[in-house]
Short mmCIF file of C-alpha atoms in Angstrom, two decimals:
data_model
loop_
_atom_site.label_atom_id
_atom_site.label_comp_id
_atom_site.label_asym_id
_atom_site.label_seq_id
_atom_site.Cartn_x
_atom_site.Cartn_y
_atom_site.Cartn_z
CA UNK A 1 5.31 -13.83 7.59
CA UNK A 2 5.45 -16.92 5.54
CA UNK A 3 2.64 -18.31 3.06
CA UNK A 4 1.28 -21.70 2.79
CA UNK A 5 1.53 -22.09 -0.98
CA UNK A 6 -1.41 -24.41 -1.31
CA UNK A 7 -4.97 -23.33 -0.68
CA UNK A 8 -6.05 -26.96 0.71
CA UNK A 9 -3.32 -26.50 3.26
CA UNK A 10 -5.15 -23.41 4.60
CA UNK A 11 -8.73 -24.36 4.57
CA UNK A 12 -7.49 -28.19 6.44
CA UNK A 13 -5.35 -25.78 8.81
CA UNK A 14 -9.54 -23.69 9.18
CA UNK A 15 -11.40 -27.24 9.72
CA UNK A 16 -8.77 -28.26 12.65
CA UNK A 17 -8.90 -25.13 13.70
CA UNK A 18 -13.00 -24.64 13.99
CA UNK A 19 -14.02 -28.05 13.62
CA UNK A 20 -15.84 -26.58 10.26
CA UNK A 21 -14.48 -26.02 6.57
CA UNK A 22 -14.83 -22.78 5.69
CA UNK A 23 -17.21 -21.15 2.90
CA UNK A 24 -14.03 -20.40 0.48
CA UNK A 25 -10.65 -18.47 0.49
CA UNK A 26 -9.82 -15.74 -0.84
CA UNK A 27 -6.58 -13.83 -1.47
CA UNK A 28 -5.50 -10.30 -2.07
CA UNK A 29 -2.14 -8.84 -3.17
CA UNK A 30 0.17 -6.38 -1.21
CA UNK A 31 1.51 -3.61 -3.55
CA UNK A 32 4.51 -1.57 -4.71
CA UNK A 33 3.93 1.79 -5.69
CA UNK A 34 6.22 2.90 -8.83
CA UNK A 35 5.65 6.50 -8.19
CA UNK A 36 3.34 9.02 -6.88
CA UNK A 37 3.83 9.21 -2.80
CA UNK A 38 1.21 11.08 -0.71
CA UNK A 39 -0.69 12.24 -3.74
CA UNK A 40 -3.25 9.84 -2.93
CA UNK A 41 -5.53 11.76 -0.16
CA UNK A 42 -4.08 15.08 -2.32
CA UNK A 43 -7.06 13.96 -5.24
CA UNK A 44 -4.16 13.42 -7.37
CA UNK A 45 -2.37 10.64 -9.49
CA UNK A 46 -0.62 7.52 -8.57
CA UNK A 47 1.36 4.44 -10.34
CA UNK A 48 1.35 1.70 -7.64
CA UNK A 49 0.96 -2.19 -9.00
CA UNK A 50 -0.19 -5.41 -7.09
CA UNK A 51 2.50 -8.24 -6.32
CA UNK A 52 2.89 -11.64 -6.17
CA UNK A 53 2.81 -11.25 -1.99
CA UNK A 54 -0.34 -12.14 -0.77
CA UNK A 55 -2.68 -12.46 2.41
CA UNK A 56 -5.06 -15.43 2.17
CA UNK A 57 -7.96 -15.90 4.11
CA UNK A 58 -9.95 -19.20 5.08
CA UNK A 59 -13.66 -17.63 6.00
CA UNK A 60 -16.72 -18.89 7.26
CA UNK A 61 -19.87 -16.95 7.92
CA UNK A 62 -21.58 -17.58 11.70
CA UNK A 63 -25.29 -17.70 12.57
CA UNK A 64 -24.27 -14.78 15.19
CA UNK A 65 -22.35 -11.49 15.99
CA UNK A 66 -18.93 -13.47 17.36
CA UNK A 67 -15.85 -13.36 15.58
CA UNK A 68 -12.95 -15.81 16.15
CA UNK A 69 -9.61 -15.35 14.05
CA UNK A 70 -6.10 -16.84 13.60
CA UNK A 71 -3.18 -15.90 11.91
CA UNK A 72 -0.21 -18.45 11.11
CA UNK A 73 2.37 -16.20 11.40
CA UNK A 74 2.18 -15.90 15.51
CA UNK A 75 1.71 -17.28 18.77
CA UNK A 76 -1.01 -15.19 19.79
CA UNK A 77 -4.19 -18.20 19.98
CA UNK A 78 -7.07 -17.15 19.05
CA UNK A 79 -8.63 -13.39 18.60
CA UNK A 80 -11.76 -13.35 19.82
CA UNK A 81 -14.30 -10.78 19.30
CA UNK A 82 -18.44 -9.27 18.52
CA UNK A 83 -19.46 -7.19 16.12
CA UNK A 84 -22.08 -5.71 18.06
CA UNK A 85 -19.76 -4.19 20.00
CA UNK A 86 -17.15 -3.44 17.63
CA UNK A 87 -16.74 0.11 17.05
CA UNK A 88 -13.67 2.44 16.21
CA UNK A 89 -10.35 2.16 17.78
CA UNK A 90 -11.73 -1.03 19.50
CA UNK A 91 -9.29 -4.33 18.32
CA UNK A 92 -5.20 -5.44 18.61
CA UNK A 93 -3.06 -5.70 15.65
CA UNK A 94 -3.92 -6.97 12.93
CA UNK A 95 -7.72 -8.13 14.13
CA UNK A 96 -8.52 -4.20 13.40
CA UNK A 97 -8.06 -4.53 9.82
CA UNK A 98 -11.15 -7.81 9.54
CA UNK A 99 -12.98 -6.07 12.26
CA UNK A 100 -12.27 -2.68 11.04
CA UNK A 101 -13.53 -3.90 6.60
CA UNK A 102 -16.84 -5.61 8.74
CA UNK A 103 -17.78 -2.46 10.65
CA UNK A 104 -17.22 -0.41 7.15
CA UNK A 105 -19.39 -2.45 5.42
CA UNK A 106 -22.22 -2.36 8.23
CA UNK A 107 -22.09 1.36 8.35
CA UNK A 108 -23.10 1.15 4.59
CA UNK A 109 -26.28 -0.29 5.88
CA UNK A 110 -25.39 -4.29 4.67
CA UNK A 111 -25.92 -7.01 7.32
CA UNK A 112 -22.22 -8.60 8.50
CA UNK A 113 -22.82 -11.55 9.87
CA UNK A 114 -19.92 -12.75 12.71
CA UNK A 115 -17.36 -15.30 11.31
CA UNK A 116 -14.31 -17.48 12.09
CA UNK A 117 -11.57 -16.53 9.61
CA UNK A 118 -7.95 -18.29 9.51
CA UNK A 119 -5.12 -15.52 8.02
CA UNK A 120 -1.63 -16.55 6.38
CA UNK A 121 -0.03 -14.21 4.32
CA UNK A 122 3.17 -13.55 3.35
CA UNK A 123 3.59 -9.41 2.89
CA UNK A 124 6.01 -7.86 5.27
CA UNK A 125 4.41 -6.08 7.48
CA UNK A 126 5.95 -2.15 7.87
CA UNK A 127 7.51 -2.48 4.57
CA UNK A 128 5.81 0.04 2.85
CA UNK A 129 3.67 -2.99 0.99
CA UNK A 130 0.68 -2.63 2.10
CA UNK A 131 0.20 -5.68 4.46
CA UNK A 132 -2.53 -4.01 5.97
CA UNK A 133 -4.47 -3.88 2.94
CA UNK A 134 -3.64 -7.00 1.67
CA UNK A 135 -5.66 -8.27 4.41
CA UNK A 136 -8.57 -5.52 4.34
CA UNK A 137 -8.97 -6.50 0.95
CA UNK A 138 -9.07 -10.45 1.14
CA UNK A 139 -11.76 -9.86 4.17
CA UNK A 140 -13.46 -7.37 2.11
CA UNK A 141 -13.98 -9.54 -1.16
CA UNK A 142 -14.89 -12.29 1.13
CA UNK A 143 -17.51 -10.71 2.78
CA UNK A 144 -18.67 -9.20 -0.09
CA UNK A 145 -19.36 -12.51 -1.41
CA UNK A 146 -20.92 -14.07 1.35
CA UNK A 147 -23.19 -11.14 2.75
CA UNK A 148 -24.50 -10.72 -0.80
CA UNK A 149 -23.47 -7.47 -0.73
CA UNK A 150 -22.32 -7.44 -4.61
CA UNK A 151 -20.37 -3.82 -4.07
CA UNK A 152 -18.64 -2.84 -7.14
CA UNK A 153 -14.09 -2.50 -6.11
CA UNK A 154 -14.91 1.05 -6.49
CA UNK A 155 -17.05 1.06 -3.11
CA UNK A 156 -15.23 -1.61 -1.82
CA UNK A 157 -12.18 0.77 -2.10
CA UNK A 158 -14.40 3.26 -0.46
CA UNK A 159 -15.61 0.92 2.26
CA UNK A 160 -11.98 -0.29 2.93
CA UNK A 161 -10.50 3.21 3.32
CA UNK A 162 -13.36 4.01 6.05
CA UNK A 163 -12.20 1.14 8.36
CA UNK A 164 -8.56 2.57 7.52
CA UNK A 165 -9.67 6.36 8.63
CA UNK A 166 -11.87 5.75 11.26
CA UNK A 167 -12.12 2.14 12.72
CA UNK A 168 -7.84 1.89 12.52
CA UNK A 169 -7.15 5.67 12.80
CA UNK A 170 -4.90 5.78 9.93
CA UNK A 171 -5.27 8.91 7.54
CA UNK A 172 -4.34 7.15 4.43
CA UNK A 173 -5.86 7.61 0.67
CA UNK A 174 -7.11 4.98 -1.52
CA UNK A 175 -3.85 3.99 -3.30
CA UNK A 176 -3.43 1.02 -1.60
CA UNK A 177 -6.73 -1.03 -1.77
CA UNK A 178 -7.24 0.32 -5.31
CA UNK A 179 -4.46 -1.32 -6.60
CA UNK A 180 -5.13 -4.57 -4.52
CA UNK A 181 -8.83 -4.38 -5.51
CA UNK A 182 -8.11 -3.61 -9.05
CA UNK A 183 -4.64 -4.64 -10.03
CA UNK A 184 -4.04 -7.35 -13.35
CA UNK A 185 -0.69 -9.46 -14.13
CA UNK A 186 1.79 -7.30 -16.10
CA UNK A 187 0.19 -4.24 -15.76
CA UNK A 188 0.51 -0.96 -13.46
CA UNK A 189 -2.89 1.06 -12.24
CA UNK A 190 -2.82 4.72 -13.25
CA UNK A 191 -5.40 5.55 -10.95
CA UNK A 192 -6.91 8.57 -10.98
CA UNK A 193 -7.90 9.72 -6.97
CA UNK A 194 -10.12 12.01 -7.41
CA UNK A 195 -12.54 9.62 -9.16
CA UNK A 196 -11.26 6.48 -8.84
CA UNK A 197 -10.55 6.21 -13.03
CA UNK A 198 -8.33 3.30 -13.74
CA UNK A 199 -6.17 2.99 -16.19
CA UNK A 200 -4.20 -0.25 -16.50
CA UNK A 201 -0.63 0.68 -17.74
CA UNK A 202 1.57 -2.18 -19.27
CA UNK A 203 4.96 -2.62 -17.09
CA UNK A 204 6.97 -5.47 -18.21
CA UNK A 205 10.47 -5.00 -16.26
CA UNK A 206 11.52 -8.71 -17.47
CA UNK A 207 10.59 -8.12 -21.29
CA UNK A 208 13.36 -4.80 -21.11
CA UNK A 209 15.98 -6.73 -19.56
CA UNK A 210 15.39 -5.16 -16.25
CA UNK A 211 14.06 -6.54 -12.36
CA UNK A 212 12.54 -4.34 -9.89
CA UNK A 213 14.02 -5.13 -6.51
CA UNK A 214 12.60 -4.40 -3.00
CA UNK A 215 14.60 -3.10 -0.40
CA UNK A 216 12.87 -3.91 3.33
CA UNK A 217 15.08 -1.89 5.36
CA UNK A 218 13.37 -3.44 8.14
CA UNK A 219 12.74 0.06 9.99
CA UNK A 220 8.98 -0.46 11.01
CA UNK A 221 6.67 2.21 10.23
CA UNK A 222 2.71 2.58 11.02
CA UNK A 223 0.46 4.84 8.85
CA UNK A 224 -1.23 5.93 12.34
CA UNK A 225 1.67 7.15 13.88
CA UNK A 226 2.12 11.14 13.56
CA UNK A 227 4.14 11.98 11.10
CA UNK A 228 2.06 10.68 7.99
CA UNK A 229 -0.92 12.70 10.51
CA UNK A 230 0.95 15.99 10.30
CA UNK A 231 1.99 15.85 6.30
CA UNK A 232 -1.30 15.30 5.51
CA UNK A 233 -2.14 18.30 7.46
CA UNK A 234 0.04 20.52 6.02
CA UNK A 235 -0.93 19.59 2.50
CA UNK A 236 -4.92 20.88 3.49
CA UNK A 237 -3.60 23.48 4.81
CA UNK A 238 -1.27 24.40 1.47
CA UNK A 239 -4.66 23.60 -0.33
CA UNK A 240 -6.53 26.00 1.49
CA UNK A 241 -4.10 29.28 1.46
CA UNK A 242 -4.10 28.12 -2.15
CA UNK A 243 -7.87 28.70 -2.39
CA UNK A 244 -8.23 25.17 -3.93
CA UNK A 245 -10.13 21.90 -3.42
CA UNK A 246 -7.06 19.94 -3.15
CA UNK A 247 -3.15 20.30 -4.09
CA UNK A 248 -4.33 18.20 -7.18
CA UNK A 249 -5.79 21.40 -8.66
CA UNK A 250 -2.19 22.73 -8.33
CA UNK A 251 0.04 23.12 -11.09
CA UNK A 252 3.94 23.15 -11.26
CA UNK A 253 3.81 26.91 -12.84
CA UNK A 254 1.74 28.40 -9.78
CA UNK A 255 4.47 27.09 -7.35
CA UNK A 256 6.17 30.91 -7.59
CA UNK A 257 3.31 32.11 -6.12
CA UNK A 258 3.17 29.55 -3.68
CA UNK A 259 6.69 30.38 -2.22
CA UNK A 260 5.08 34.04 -1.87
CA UNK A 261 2.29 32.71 0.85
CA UNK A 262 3.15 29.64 2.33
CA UNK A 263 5.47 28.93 5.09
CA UNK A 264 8.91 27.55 4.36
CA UNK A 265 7.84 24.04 5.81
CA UNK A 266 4.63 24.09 3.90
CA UNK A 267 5.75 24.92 0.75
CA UNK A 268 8.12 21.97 0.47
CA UNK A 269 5.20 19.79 1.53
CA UNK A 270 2.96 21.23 -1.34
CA UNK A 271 5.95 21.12 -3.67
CA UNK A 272 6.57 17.93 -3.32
CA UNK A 273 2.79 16.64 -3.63
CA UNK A 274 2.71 19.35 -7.11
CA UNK A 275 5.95 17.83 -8.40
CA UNK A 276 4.99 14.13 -7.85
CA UNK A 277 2.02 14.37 -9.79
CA UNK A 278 3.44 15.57 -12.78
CA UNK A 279 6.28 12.88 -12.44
CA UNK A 280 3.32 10.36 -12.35
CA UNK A 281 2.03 11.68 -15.51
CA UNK A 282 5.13 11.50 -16.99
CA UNK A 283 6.05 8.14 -15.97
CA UNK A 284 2.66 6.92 -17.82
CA UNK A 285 3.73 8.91 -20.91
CA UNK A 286 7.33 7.48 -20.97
CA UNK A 287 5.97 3.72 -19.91
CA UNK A 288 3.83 3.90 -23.09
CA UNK A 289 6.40 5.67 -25.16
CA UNK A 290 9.97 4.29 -24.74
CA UNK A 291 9.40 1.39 -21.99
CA UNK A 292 10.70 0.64 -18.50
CA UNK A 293 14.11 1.73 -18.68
CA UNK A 294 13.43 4.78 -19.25
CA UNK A 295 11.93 5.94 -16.28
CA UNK A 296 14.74 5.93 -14.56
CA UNK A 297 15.36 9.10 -13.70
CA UNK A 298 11.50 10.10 -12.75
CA UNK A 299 12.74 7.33 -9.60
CA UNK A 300 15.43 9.46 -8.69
CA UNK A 301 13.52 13.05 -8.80
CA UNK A 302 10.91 10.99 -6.69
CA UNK A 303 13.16 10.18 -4.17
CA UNK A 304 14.78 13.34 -3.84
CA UNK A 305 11.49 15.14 -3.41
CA UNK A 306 10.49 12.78 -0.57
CA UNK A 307 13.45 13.22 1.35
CA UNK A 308 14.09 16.58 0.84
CA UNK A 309 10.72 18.45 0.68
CA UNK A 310 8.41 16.03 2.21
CA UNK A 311 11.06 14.32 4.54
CA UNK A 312 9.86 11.00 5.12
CA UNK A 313 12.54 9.11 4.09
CA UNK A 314 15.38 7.84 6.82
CA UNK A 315 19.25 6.86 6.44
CA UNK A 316 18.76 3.44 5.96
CA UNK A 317 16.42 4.17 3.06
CA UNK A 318 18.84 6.93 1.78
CA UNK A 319 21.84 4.32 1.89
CA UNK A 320 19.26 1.89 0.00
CA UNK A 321 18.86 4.55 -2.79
CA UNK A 322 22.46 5.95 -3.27
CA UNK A 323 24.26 2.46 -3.28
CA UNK A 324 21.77 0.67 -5.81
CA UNK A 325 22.35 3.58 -7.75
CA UNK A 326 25.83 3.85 -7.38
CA UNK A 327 26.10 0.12 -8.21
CA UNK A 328 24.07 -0.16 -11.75
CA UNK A 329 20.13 0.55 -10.94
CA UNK A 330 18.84 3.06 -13.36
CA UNK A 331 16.70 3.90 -11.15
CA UNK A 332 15.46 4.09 -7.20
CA UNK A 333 13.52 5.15 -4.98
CA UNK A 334 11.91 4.89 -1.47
CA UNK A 335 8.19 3.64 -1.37
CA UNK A 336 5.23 3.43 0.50
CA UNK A 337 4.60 6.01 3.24
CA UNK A 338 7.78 6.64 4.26
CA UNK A 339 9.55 7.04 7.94
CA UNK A 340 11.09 3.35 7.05
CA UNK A 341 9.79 0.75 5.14
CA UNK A 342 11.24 -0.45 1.66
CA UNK A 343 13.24 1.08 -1.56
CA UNK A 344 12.51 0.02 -4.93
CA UNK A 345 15.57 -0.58 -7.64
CA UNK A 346 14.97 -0.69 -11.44
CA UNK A 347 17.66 -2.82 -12.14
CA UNK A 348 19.24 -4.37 -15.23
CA UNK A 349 18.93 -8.06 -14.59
CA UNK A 350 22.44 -8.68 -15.37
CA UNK A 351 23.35 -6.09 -12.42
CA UNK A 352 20.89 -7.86 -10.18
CA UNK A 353 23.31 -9.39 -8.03
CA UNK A 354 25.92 -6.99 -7.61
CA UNK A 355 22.94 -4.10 -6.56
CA UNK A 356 22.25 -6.72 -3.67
CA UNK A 357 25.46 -7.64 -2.40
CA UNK A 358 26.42 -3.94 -2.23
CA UNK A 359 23.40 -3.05 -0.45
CA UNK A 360 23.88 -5.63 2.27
CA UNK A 361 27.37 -4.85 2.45
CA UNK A 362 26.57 -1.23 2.92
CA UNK A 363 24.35 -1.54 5.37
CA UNK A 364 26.78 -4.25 7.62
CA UNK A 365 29.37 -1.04 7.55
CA UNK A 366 26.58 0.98 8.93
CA UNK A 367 25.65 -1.07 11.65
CA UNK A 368 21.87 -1.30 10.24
CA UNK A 369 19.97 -4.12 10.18
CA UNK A 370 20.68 -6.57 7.37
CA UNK A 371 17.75 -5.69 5.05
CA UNK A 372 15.58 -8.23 3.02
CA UNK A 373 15.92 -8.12 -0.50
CA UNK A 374 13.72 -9.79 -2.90
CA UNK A 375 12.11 -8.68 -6.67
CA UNK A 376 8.28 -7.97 -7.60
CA UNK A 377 6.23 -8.56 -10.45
CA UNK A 378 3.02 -7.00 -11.05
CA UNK A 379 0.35 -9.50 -10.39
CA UNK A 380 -3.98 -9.89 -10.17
CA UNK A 381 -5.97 -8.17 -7.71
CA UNK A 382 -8.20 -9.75 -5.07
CA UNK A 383 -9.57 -12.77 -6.05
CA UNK A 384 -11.62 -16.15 -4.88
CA UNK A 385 -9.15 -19.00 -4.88
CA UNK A 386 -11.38 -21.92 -3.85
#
């Protein structure tokens, strides 16, 4: 996907579009997660941070139920559609995820007018960046605005993971549009998932010397495909042979006992959700302690855990990890929900280029797909832009 940098571009692209200016646009940030994978939906702890990759949306409300949307990044006309007889599991593509924020927010009782909305964004999509809710959480604020609804971002985050659940069909937590929501420039969100406390934790990669690339293997991966279903299933069920509300309530000293009652596959599945929350909590101590480079090797255990006991990773991400880190990143890891997507490096600037030309060349002599590299900073949440 590519961006139009300049908001009048967008809103003249909406008036040729639907003969109308719209009421505003809006933006909302993709997001990089630092650490804390699948903890989310576990009522645990997560570091993710928004980025300075957007999705924009040109909006206007309607007088009726219709909706009528366009992206810029494809050939596909016009999406039309009607709220009245929107309802889960109903919309193509990326129309579910405005469709899907609208129903969410009419379930919650608030009247959603329809409206003709114009998308550009420039978030990978199946990068492990959270396209989805980069867009979920432009429409969102939007609509927010306009229907009056004044929702605080902690039912907005709420609202958003509803359409996610139920409209889309994808189990995921409330990681992503919490750090979209409620992300600021320079800072990481220590969010707390069982309720929703926010902590904003300084990250300053640039100020330490260091860059934080991103990896897009460019293996495509979708939250509602099976295999984030089934991991999330075998963390309730760790939870409940555990006798506990959630593997949050687990600590890294009861995991002896675990090994005594859970099933081999299960137990690396809890172990790894147990583990990655205390990394997160380390990884805020450390931040706030000694700085950026030193969490280094909280990355690595990360990574390991995720490919080993919760095995989402794939080669491509593997060869990501072991050859930035073989060629000066302090640190790496994959990120996002896994089964393909993106690694993140932790790299001394001055290494910068050599980490990149050694990943591409490893991947040529694999025969994978030449990835897209490119570095992150942590930017604002969701926000009105005109």
């Amino acid at each position: 996907m590519t961006t139009t940098t300049d908001t009048g571009v967008l809103a003249a692209r909406f008036q040729e579009t639907f003969g109308t200016a719209p009421d505003g646009v809006w933006q909302a940030p993709g997001r990089v997660n630092l650490i804390g994978e699948h903890t989310d939906y576990n009522e645990g702890f997560v570091l993710p941070f928004a980025i300075d990759k957007t999705a924009k949306v040109a909006l206007r409300v309607r007088d009726d139920s219709k909706v009528r949307m366009l992206s810029t990044f494809g050939g596909h006309g016009v999406v039309e559609a009607d709220l009245e007889d929107s309802e889960p599991g109903s919309g193509e593509g990326w129309s579910r995820y405005p469709l899907g924020v609208a129903w969410a927010l009419k379930e919650r009782g608030i009247e959603v007018p329809g409206f003709d909305l114009l998308l550009d964004s420039d978030v990978p999509s199946g990068a492990g960046l959270s396209s989805s809710h980069a867009i979920e959480c432009a429409v969102i604020s939007a609509l927010n605005e306009l229907t009056g609804a004044g929702l605080a971002a902690e039912d907005l985050v709420l609202a958003t993971q509803r359409a996610e659940n139920v409209f889309v069909g994808a189990p995921t937590g409330i990681m992503d549009q919490s750090a979209s929501l409620r992300g600021a420039k320079g800072h990481a969100v220590f969010l707390d998932c069982r309720d929703q406390h926010v902590e904003l934790v300084p990250f300053d990669a640039e100020a330490s010397g260091l860059v934080l690339l991103v990896i897009d293997t460019k293996v495509s991966h979708s939250h509602a495909d099976g295999g984030y279903a089934s991991r999330r299933a075998s963390c309730e069920l760790g939870a409940e042979i555990l006798g506990v509300k959630a593997l949050r309530d687990v600590g890294v000293d009861r995991l002896e006992e675990a090994s005594g009652l859970l099933d081999e596959t299960t137990l690396r599945r809890v172990r790894h959700v147990v583990t990655e929350n205390d990394r997160v909590l380390q990884t805020v101590e450390t931040l706030a302690a000694q700085g950026p480079a030193a969490i280094g090797s909280l990355l690595d255990a990360s990574h390991v855990s995720m490919r080993d006991d919760f095995e989402i990773s794939c080669p491509e991400l593997d060869l990501a990890v072991d050859t930035s880190r073989a060629n000066g990143a302090i640190g790496a890891r994959m990120t996002g929900g896994g089964f393909g997507g993106s690694a993140i490096a932790l790299t001394p600037a001055g290494q910068e280029q050599q980490v990149r030309d050694a990943v591409v060349r490893s991947f040529a002599e694999a025969g994978f797909t030449a990835p897209d590299i490119f570095t992150v900073t942590p930017a604002a949440g969701a926000l009105r832009l005109a």
